[in-house]
């Protein structure tokens, strides 16, 4: 604060110069005020760089959190950050906010653009050391500015959230600021990838910005997302709940499905975000990135020939298949701890980014239920929006039956995944590893939903249902059920019924799957397919 | 007579087509030993039948065999030990003989009898020999009668302390006083003089009385720092028997062999001959036919004492094959068919040196090896190296399950000298790729280069003596440390450079980070090492900035900035494990002895987990009330799964 008072004294000094020494004074005035502006710039820059001051920075560190600028430094390539609006200050004049000591150059957010592994990205990083990172009109305006430019240029936006909420002193201006950001989140949706990394509190209306972005990541133990905090919850519903239980990383990555992944700490999160960024195209006009690949495209994966157990009731880990097939076993899983009966995430095939969707037989037999359908659908739509080919591994016994599911609306939620696969125009490759039963077969990127290449492994069974259930219906009341079951198995529990109809393009040896997919992706790279003109489609939300 | 020979990795199967044996053999085993037997059968033109449990239906031995029969579900008692099912498999396939491998039914006289009744040849000794050698007391008596050195001792019950001193004097110190009803080290004392004998007698009888309700004591010679050396014998049905030299098997943990070699560095020709001749006389005494192994304990003065005889093919038989050139499986088959041994004792050579390392799916950092399970996501045997033999029954994609022995393979190397064989073993272990399960190669690699092992100074106590606090992994030398740090830094930089490389047309240009220099912090366990990597043209230089010595190999490379900022990261509070009981390994729950609400005392048994033939008692870490129980008997649990929570 001392610095600021010092500024104003300097500023006032020229006024004291008498008019009698006009020419001298003029020269003097010119040079003094010139110096003064230079100095003011320097001072302001210095102030902006220290945010809320050393004490608050120390407090931030003590909480195990980095400052807004340290975070950007880690996220972006060295020396690549170009800052905007360092001199913007809040415009509130109520409650003593107009006082100089309540003004911080840059206000409570750092914005700009930079590079991650050389590729352009727009960023904002909320500064908790300035008014708890609260959102003022100026803060919102800064965020909107970089979002607008990101959309014009076609580059992703990454938001690092660490904010106590609205700037209460500003009232509706703060609310307007949120809405301005929400609108831009919506406009940018499907145009440029948007990623939110929650690195501190994010409560109230503020949560809807991350919710509107494509991916929300959290930092374990130091970040929270909720509509209302524990105190309000207590007074309204009389529930006792901690911040962590209500909106911590664990809650949102395992129970609510609000966040897509959680990381150990700030550094871990930011370094992972850099890796994640490399999977994404810059915008919907850009192809998915292709990186140098050191994993042979025609590599055979002998382990896959034995991975599917003979007994169709036995589980195996779909991740083993995914890891075996993709480049260098590198798979960035999205929502690894939520709706684990479906596996989604990013990987590369011969250097090319692909989206992987797979039923997980290890969890709930890999059935589709409400949560897994919604998880899968959102992922598929992201891939489709950003030109990322989708590879689907199918081992699905069907939709999960029961009142909980029916009452919860499995019909309309299940329809989302169906809808997402059907409308997707990116290259779609499907591999049926084992079961593909009933409506779930149709849903999982089947030929009928414009699958480009559909493969079956020899262990595939494409049928309306399992043998036992089918026989009980077809041969109701008849004797010799066992014989009938054997006949059904012979007829349907294999890939032939689908293959003779052309619903799968080929029956392939599992060990050759990588080779086949790499080859298909090269062919499909120039795929062009469009949906009929519409204002926008009407997915069953 | 036309003979054709196949030499693969130091043993030859000399096959004479006129020498008719069997048309079809069933192998009543799984894994590497089933594969090993099938290999010889193939060379001898014999058709093979594999048996398997349902989880093994795509196992390597099943694929290798001409026919395969499923004999039941995964648990061994229902499949590989299920005699009815195996007898059915024999009938169904018309196999004329059965090779039992080792373990399972290999030393089961009941099985041998049932085969005999059905007119099927058992490839092994007859039931009399199996029975005689299977009984500890009977085998010792037979051995004594055959003039085999046995551990000197008093076979009766000792009356009082004075008698104990008298007997001890006759046997010679040191002696071991042990409870007649004993077991598990209870009621056991070692005495080096009269005074200790008196004292030991008193303590042991008290302890025996309170532990077993039976205070009767026995005395026998205590063998200090013994080696475990065994003699391979081969005997036919015509009274001929040979000894095929020794195998040194002293490197053990929990009475299981880890590294074996043939010959032993310790035996001189006279001792070897004495041991061999005694082994042969024991074999002859029980009219032994087939391959068998006589195990001895050898003390520091080269006195040797009979331990037991294994009436089957031994796990470590490959090293004997390496130095003698014989195919033991072939010999067993020929003997079973009634052929006479072709060789004389003078024909049995010691050619070179062979070492065997047992590669296990085990975590060597937990009491020298606790089982680990998983899928072999990557698996590559070092077979491109010469003089390396790998006996395995798995391949990439195989599952190491909780149901069976966790052995991955037997890695055997051969050399003209021991030094050469050891060098080759080092190379082979370094080139072995196993991913997906934790394995014991780090331990094996340490053993074979340890100065005590290299000099041949070993005993059965080698592991606990060399690693009194358990195996902690390789201790890096200064040079290795520098190499490791430089490699880590170089890999980091390579990954960084690569992640900036994008192919194809990009609308927005890529601005590579202008790094010609990287300042890195490599975290090597506790120590932090500052490294600099600089680039000039295509040459990269790694230099070390500050040195700070510690050990272990958890490597993490961070940019200088990330490392600097790390100090602000919150410390993660580890879970309070005293109130949480987690499974230390994958396995199945045998019994749960508590229920919610029970009060348990510290050290009280809470449940028992079984994995790969081992039962582990899980005990309470503190006195508390049981809050919740998350498992029940029969459950299958993974490593780290929550079993029981205490309040």
mmCIF file of N, CA and C in Angstrom, chain A residues 193-253:
data_model
loop_
_atom_site.group_PDB
_atom_site.id
_atom_site.type_symbol
_atom_site.label_atom_id
_atom_site.label_comp_id
_atom_site.label_asym_id
_atom_site.label_seq_id
_atom_site.Cartn_x
_atom_site.Cartn_y
_atom_site.Cartn_z
ATOM 1 N N UNK A 193 -11.949 -26.431 -27.917
ATOM 2 C CA UNK A 193 -12.002 -27.194 -26.668
ATOM 3 C C UNK A 193 -11.889 -26.252 -25.469
ATOM 4 N N UNK A 194 -12.699 -26.517 -24.454
ATOM 5 C CA UNK A 194 -12.629 -25.721 -23.233
ATOM 6 C C UNK A 194 -12.372 -26.664 -22.065
ATOM 7 N N UNK A 195 -11.380 -26.313 -21.267
ATOM 8 C CA UNK A 195 -11.008 -27.163 -20.140
ATOM 9 C C UNK A 195 -10.998 -26.337 -18.865
ATOM 10 N N UNK A 196 -11.594 -26.874 -17.811
ATOM 11 C CA UNK A 196 -11.540 -26.207 -16.517
ATOM 12 C C UNK A 196 -10.733 -27.064 -15.557
ATOM 13 N N UNK A 197 -9.836 -26.410 -14.845
ATOM 14 C CA UNK A 197 -9.103 -27.104 -13.794
ATOM 15 C C UNK A 197 -9.435 -26.397 -12.485
ATOM 16 N N UNK A 198 -10.136 -27.092 -11.608
ATOM 17 C CA UNK A 198 -10.569 -26.478 -10.351
ATOM 18 C C UNK A 198 -9.439 -26.646 -9.342
ATOM 19 N N UNK A 199 -8.884 -25.512 -8.902
ATOM 20 C CA UNK A 199 -7.697 -25.568 -8.049
ATOM 21 C C UNK A 199 -7.917 -24.900 -6.700
ATOM 22 N N UNK A 200 -9.177 -24.696 -6.364
ATOM 23 C CA UNK A 200 -9.508 -24.067 -5.095
ATOM 24 C C UNK A 200 -11.015 -24.101 -4.992
ATOM 25 N N UNK A 201 -11.610 -23.181 -4.251
ATOM 26 C CA UNK A 201 -13.063 -23.196 -4.190
ATOM 27 C C UNK A 201 -13.683 -22.743 -5.510
ATOM 28 N N UNK A 202 -14.860 -23.233 -5.785
ATOM 29 C CA UNK A 202 -15.633 -22.782 -6.927
ATOM 30 C C UNK A 202 -17.069 -23.070 -6.518
ATOM 31 N N UNK A 203 -17.764 -22.023 -6.081
ATOM 32 C CA UNK A 203 -19.065 -22.264 -5.474
ATOM 33 C C UNK A 203 -20.120 -21.347 -6.046
ATOM 34 N N UNK A 204 -21.361 -21.738 -5.842
ATOM 35 C CA UNK A 204 -22.485 -20.929 -6.280
ATOM 36 C C UNK A 204 -22.601 -20.940 -7.793
ATOM 37 N N UNK A 205 -23.045 -19.819 -8.347
ATOM 38 C CA UNK A 205 -23.252 -19.722 -9.789
ATOM 39 C C UNK A 205 -21.993 -20.024 -10.573
ATOM 40 N N UNK A 206 -20.838 -19.739 -9.948
ATOM 41 C CA UNK A 206 -19.557 -19.929 -10.635
ATOM 42 C C UNK A 206 -19.373 -21.332 -11.160
ATOM 43 N N UNK A 207 -20.010 -22.330 -10.533
ATOM 44 C CA UNK A 207 -19.795 -23.720 -10.933
ATOM 45 C C UNK A 207 -20.293 -23.986 -12.348
ATOM 46 N N UNK A 208 -21.178 -23.129 -12.835
ATOM 47 C CA UNK A 208 -21.747 -23.435 -14.148
ATOM 48 C C UNK A 208 -20.806 -23.167 -15.294
ATOM 49 N N UNK A 209 -19.778 -22.356 -15.065
ATOM 50 C CA UNK A 209 -18.812 -22.205 -16.150
ATOM 51 C C UNK A 209 -18.044 -23.506 -16.364
ATOM 52 N N UNK A 210 -17.431 -24.080 -15.337
ATOM 53 C CA UNK A 210 -16.800 -25.396 -15.542
ATOM 54 C C UNK A 210 -17.784 -26.434 -16.071
ATOM 55 N N UNK A 211 -19.017 -26.383 -15.581
ATOM 56 C CA UNK A 211 -19.991 -27.389 -16.011
ATOM 57 C C UNK A 211 -20.270 -27.290 -17.505
ATOM 58 N N UNK A 212 -20.127 -26.081 -18.059
ATOM 59 C CA UNK A 212 -20.393 -25.903 -19.486
ATOM 60 C C UNK A 212 -19.190 -26.257 -20.357
ATOM 61 N N UNK A 213 -18.013 -26.340 -19.732
ATOM 62 C CA UNK A 213 -16.827 -26.640 -20.536
ATOM 63 C C UNK A 213 -16.758 -28.131 -20.835
ATOM 64 N N UNK A 214 -15.831 -28.497 -21.700
ATOM 65 C CA UNK A 214 -15.773 -29.882 -22.149
ATOM 66 C C UNK A 214 -15.235 -30.819 -21.069
ATOM 67 N N UNK A 215 -14.221 -30.354 -20.360
ATOM 68 C CA UNK A 215 -13.631 -31.205 -19.333
ATOM 69 C C UNK A 215 -13.395 -30.412 -18.063
ATOM 70 N N UNK A 216 -13.732 -31.026 -16.940
ATOM 71 C CA UNK A 216 -13.496 -30.420 -15.642
ATOM 72 C C UNK A 216 -12.577 -31.346 -14.853
ATOM 73 N N UNK A 217 -11.418 -30.826 -14.494
ATOM 74 C CA UNK A 217 -10.493 -31.608 -13.675
ATOM 75 C C UNK A 217 -10.395 -30.947 -12.305
ATOM 76 N N UNK A 218 -10.052 -31.716 -11.308
ATOM 77 C CA UNK A 218 -9.951 -31.157 -9.958
ATOM 78 C C UNK A 218 -8.627 -31.548 -9.309
ATOM 79 N N UNK A 219 -8.277 -30.786 -8.276
ATOM 80 C CA UNK A 219 -7.087 -31.117 -7.489
ATOM 81 C C UNK A 219 -7.573 -31.707 -6.170
ATOM 82 N N UNK A 220 -7.039 -32.871 -5.823
ATOM 83 C CA UNK A 220 -7.480 -33.552 -4.607
ATOM 84 C C UNK A 220 -7.177 -32.713 -3.366
ATOM 85 N N UNK A 221 -8.072 -32.732 -2.441
ATOM 86 C CA UNK A 221 -7.920 -32.108 -1.109
ATOM 87 C C UNK A 221 -7.928 -30.588 -1.081
ATOM 88 N N UNK A 222 -7.708 -29.922 -2.223
ATOM 89 C CA UNK A 222 -7.668 -28.459 -2.156
ATOM 90 C C UNK A 222 -8.714 -27.803 -3.054
ATOM 91 N N UNK A 223 -9.565 -28.578 -3.700
ATOM 92 C CA UNK A 223 -10.561 -27.934 -4.560
ATOM 93 C C UNK A 223 -11.973 -28.425 -4.237
ATOM 94 N N UNK A 224 -12.921 -27.541 -4.396
ATOM 95 C CA UNK A 224 -14.319 -27.855 -4.085
ATOM 96 C C UNK A 224 -15.222 -27.233 -5.125
ATOM 97 N N UNK A 225 -16.279 -27.950 -5.425
ATOM 98 C CA UNK A 225 -17.288 -27.440 -6.341
ATOM 99 C C UNK A 225 -18.639 -27.703 -5.694
ATOM 100 N N UNK A 226 -19.398 -26.644 -5.405
ATOM 101 C CA UNK A 226 -20.780 -26.896 -4.980
ATOM 102 C C UNK A 226 -21.645 -25.670 -5.202
ATOM 103 N N UNK A 227 -22.939 -25.927 -5.259
ATOM 104 C CA UNK A 227 -23.905 -24.851 -5.455
ATOM 105 C C UNK A 227 -24.012 -24.026 -4.183
ATOM 106 N N UNK A 228 -24.092 -24.728 -3.047
ATOM 107 C CA UNK A 228 -24.105 -24.040 -1.758
ATOM 108 C C UNK A 228 -23.228 -24.821 -0.803
ATOM 109 N N UNK A 229 -22.537 -24.098 0.048
ATOM 110 C CA UNK A 229 -21.594 -24.721 0.968
ATOM 111 C C UNK A 229 -22.265 -25.429 2.128
ATOM 112 N N UNK A 230 -21.459 -26.106 2.957
ATOM 113 C CA UNK A 230 -21.981 -26.894 4.071
ATOM 114 C C UNK A 230 -22.879 -26.105 5.033
ATOM 115 N N UNK A 231 -22.567 -24.812 5.262
ATOM 116 C CA UNK A 231 -23.363 -24.033 6.209
ATOM 117 C C UNK A 231 -24.792 -23.866 5.723
ATOM 118 N N UNK A 232 -24.929 -23.505 4.452
ATOM 119 C CA UNK A 232 -26.264 -23.324 3.889
ATOM 120 C C UNK A 232 -27.009 -24.656 3.860
ATOM 121 N N UNK A 233 -26.280 -25.701 3.506
ATOM 122 C CA UNK A 233 -26.899 -27.034 3.473
ATOM 123 C C UNK A 233 -27.486 -27.349 4.844
ATOM 124 N N UNK A 234 -26.695 -27.049 5.876
ATOM 125 C CA UNK A 234 -27.139 -27.334 7.235
ATOM 126 C C UNK A 234 -28.424 -26.564 7.566
ATOM 127 N N UNK A 235 -28.446 -25.289 7.199
ATOM 128 C CA UNK A 235 -29.602 -24.478 7.571
ATOM 129 C C UNK A 235 -30.836 -24.828 6.752
ATOM 130 N N UNK A 236 -30.655 -25.327 5.552
ATOM 131 C CA UNK A 236 -31.821 -25.634 4.710
ATOM 132 C C UNK A 236 -32.318 -27.065 4.919
ATOM 133 N N UNK A 237 -31.398 -28.010 4.865
ATOM 134 C CA UNK A 237 -31.857 -29.407 4.918
ATOM 135 C C UNK A 237 -31.444 -30.100 6.214
ATOM 136 N N UNK A 238 -30.727 -29.347 7.071
ATOM 137 C CA UNK A 238 -30.266 -29.890 8.347
ATOM 138 C C UNK A 238 -29.293 -31.068 8.182
ATOM 139 N N UNK A 239 -28.668 -31.156 7.023
ATOM 140 C CA UNK A 239 -27.670 -32.213 6.819
ATOM 141 C C UNK A 239 -26.319 -31.738 7.331
ATOM 142 N N UNK A 240 -25.602 -32.630 7.985
ATOM 143 C CA UNK A 240 -24.224 -32.322 8.365
ATOM 144 C C UNK A 240 -23.300 -32.896 7.310
ATOM 145 N N UNK A 241 -22.533 -32.044 6.687
ATOM 146 C CA UNK A 241 -21.648 -32.546 5.650
ATOM 147 C C UNK A 241 -20.420 -31.647 5.585
ATOM 148 N N UNK A 242 -19.263 -32.267 5.314
ATOM 149 C CA UNK A 242 -18.041 -31.462 5.208
ATOM 150 C C UNK A 242 -17.911 -30.944 3.777
ATOM 151 N N UNK A 243 -17.041 -29.941 3.607
ATOM 152 C CA UNK A 243 -16.764 -29.416 2.260
ATOM 153 C C UNK A 243 -16.328 -30.535 1.340
ATOM 154 N N UNK A 244 -15.417 -31.366 1.868
ATOM 155 C CA UNK A 244 -14.841 -32.443 1.064
ATOM 156 C C UNK A 244 -15.914 -33.444 0.628
ATOM 157 N N UNK A 245 -16.786 -33.809 1.580
ATOM 158 C CA UNK A 245 -17.838 -34.783 1.243
ATOM 159 C C UNK A 245 -18.852 -34.197 0.274
ATOM 160 N N UNK A 246 -19.119 -32.898 0.460
ATOM 161 C CA UNK A 246 -20.147 -32.261 -0.355
ATOM 162 C C UNK A 246 -19.664 -32.018 -1.782
ATOM 163 N N UNK A 247 -18.433 -31.519 -1.912
ATOM 164 C CA UNK A 247 -18.001 -31.142 -3.263
ATOM 165 C C UNK A 247 -16.526 -31.314 -3.508
ATOM 166 N N UNK A 248 -15.889 -32.257 -2.803
ATOM 167 C CA UNK A 248 -14.462 -32.490 -3.023
ATOM 168 C C UNK A 248 -14.228 -33.311 -4.288
ATOM 169 N N UNK A 249 -12.954 -33.483 -4.594
ATOM 170 C CA UNK A 249 -12.588 -34.182 -5.828
ATOM 171 C C UNK A 249 -13.135 -35.603 -5.838
ATOM 172 N N UNK A 250 -13.106 -36.265 -4.693
ATOM 173 C CA UNK A 250 -13.554 -37.654 -4.645
ATOM 174 C C UNK A 250 -15.043 -37.735 -4.964
ATOM 175 N N UNK A 251 -15.809 -36.856 -4.352
ATOM 176 C CA UNK A 251 -17.246 -36.839 -4.593
ATOM 177 C C UNK A 251 -17.553 -36.657 -6.078
ATOM 178 N N UNK A 252 -16.894 -35.686 -6.673
ATOM 179 C CA UNK A 252 -17.251 -35.365 -8.058
ATOM 180 C C UNK A 252 -16.680 -36.331 -9.092
ATOM 181 N N UNK A 253 -15.634 -37.061 -8.713
ATOM 182 C CA UNK A 253 -15.100 -38.011 -9.694
ATOM 183 C C UNK A 253 -15.659 -39.413 -9.501
#
